[in-house]
Tab-separated table of C-alpha atoms in Angstrom:
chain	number	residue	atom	x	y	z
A	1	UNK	CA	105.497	40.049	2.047
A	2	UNK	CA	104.172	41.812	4.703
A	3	UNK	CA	101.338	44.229	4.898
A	4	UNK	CA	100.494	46.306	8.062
A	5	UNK	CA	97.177	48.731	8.322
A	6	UNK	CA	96.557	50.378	11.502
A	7	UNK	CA	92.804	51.472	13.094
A	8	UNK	CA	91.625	52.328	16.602
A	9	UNK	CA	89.492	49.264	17.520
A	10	UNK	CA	87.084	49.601	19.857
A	11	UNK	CA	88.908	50.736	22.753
A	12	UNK	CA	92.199	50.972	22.230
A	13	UNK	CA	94.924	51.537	18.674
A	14	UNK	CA	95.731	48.414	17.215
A	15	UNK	CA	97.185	47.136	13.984
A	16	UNK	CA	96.747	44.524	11.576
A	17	UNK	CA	99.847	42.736	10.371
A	18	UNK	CA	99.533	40.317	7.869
A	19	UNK	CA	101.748	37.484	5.962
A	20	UNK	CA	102.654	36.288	9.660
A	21	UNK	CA	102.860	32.887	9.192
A	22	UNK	CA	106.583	32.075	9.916
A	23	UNK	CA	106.959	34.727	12.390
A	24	UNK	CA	108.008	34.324	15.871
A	25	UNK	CA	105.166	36.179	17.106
A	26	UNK	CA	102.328	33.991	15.646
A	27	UNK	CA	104.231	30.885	16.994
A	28	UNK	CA	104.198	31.950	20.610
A	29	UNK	CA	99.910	33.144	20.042
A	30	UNK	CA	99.342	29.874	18.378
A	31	UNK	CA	101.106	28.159	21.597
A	32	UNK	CA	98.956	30.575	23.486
A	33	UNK	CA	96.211	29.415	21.423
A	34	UNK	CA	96.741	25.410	22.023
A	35	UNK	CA	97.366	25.908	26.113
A	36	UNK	CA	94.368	27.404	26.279
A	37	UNK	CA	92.754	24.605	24.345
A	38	UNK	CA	94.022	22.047	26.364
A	39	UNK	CA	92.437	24.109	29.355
A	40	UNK	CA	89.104	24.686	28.104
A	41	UNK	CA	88.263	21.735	26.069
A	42	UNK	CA	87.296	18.511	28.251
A	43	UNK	CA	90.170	16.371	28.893
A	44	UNK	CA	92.137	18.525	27.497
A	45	UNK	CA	94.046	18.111	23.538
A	46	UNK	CA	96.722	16.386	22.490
A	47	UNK	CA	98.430	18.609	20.441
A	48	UNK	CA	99.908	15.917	18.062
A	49	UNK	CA	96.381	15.244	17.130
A	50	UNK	CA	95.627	19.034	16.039
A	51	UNK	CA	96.304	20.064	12.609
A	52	UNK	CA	98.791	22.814	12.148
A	53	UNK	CA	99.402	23.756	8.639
A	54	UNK	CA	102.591	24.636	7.096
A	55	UNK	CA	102.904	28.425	6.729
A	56	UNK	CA	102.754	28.500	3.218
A	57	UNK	CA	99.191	27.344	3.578
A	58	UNK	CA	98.705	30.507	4.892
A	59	UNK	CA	100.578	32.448	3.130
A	60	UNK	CA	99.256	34.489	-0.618
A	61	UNK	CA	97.999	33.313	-2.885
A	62	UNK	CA	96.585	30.389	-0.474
A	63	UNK	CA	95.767	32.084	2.730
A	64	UNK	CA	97.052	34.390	5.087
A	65	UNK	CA	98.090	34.429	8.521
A	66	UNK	CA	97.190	37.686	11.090
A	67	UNK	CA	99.063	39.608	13.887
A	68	UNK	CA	96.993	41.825	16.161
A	69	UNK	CA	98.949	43.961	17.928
A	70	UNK	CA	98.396	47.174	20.337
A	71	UNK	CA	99.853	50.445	18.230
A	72	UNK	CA	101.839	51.470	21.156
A	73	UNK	CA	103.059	48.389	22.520
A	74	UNK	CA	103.508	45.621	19.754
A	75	UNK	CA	101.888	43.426	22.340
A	76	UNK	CA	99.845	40.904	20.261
A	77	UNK	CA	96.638	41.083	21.057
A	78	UNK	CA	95.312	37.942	19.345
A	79	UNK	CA	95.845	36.138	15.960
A	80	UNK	CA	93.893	34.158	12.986
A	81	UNK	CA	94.693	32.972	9.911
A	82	UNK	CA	92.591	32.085	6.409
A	83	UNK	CA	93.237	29.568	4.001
A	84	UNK	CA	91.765	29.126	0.544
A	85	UNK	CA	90.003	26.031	0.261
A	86	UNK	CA	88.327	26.339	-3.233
A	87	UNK	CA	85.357	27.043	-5.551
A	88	UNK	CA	85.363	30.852	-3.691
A	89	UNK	CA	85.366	28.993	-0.223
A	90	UNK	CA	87.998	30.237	2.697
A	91	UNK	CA	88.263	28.407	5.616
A	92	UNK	CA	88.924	31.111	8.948
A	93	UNK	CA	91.491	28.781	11.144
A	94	UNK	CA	92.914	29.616	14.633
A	95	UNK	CA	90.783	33.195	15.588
A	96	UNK	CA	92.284	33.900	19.278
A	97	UNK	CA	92.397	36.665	21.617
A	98	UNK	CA	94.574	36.921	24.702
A	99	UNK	CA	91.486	36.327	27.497
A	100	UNK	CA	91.837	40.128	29.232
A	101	UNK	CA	90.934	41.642	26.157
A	102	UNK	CA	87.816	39.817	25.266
A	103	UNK	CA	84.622	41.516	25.236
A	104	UNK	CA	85.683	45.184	24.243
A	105	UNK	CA	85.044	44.870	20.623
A	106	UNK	CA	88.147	43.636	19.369
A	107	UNK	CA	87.034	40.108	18.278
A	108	UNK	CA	84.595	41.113	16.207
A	109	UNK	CA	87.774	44.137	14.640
A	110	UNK	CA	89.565	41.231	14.108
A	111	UNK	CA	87.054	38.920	12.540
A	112	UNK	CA	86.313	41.397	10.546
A	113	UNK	CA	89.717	41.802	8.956
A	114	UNK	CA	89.853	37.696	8.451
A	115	UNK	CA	86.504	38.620	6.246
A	116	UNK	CA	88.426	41.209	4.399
A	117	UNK	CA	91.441	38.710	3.612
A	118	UNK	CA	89.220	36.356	2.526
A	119	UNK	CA	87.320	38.333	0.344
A	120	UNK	CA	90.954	39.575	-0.971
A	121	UNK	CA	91.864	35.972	-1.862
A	122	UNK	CA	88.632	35.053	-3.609
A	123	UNK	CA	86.407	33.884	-1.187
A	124	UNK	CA	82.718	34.232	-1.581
A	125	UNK	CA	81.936	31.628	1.484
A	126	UNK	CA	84.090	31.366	4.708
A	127	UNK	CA	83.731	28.429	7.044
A	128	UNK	CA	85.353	27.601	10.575
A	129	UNK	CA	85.335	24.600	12.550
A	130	UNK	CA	85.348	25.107	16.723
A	131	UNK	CA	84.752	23.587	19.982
A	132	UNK	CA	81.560	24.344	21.986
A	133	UNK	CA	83.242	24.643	25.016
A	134	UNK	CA	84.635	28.259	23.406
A	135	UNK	CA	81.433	30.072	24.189
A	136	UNK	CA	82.471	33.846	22.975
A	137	UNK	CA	83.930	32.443	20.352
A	138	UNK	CA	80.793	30.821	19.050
A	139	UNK	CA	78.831	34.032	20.508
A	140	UNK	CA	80.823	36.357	18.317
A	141	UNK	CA	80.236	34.314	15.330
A	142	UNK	CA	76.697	33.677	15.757
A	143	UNK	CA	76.173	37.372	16.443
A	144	UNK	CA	77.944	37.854	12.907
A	145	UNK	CA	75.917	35.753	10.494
A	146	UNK	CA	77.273	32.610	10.765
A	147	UNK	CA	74.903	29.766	10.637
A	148	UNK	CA	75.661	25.547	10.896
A	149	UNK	CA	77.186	24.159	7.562
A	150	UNK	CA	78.289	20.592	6.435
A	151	UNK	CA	81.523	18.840	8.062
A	152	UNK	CA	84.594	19.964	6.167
A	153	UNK	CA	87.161	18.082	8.384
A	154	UNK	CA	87.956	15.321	10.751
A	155	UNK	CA	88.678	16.328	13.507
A	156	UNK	CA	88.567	15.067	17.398
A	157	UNK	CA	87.888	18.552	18.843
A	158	UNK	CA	85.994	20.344	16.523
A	159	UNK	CA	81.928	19.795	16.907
A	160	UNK	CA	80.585	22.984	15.619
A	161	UNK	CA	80.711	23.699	11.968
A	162	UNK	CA	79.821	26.881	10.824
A	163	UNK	CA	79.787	29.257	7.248
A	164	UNK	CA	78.797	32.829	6.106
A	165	UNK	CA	78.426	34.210	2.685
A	166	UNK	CA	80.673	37.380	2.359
């Protein structure tokens, strides 16, 4: 099922689409996603080693997987996806933005929206995991609440953990 709102983000129409897990669209963003990994991260990632999640673990009633996308265009704009990981906690997995729209608001729209979803599927507590080498990233969550947590995963490129009560 999929579910589409539409909003004008800071700075330009966009809309939500959710239950994008299988779609073509959030493969080529996650690939997006990865190659831009492998360029900001030190030495780069081998994707193998990166832990992609069948779509139905982001798909209702376990998560859910987002589409950003500019009203006019259908461009995406950036992705993220949420999966339930019990006892009212929701992990937020894969948050991206394609880099020329950063810093006009639409980060925060779109975190924003992941915190909705969440909420929607039970969560009381999100977490993420990221990479200190993605400094807005870890800027824009900061700036929203989010404070150091316990380790939830093993995993070679992730050494920030973070968490926010919703």
């Amino acid at each position: 099922m999929t579910s589409e709102s539409s909003t004008r983000a800071p700075g330009r129409p966009v809309r939500i689409i959710e239950g994008q897990a299988a779609s073509e669209r959030a493969t080529r963003a996650l690939a997006a996603y990865f190659a831009e990994l492998d360029e900001r991260i030190e030495g780069g990632v081998v994707t193998e080693l990166l832990q992609v999640l069948p779509p139905e673990e982001v798909t209702p009633p376990r998560g859910d997987f987002l589409l950003m996308t500019e009203l006019g265009t259908g461009n995406v704009l950036g992705c993220g996806g949420v999966r339930v990981l019990g006892e009212g906690t929701v992990e937020l997995r894969r948050m991206w933005l394609v880099p020329d729209v950063r810093g006009r608001g639409l980060g925060r729209f779109l975190l924003r929206a992941l915190e909705n979803r969440a909420r929607a599927l039970g969560g009381r507590r999100v977490v993420l995991s990221l990479n200190s080498a993605l400094t807005e990233a870890l800027a824009l969550y900061e700036s929203a609440g989010y404070t150091p947590v316990e380790p939830f995963e093993d995993n070679p490129y992730v050494d920030l953990y973070l968490g926010k009560d919703l």
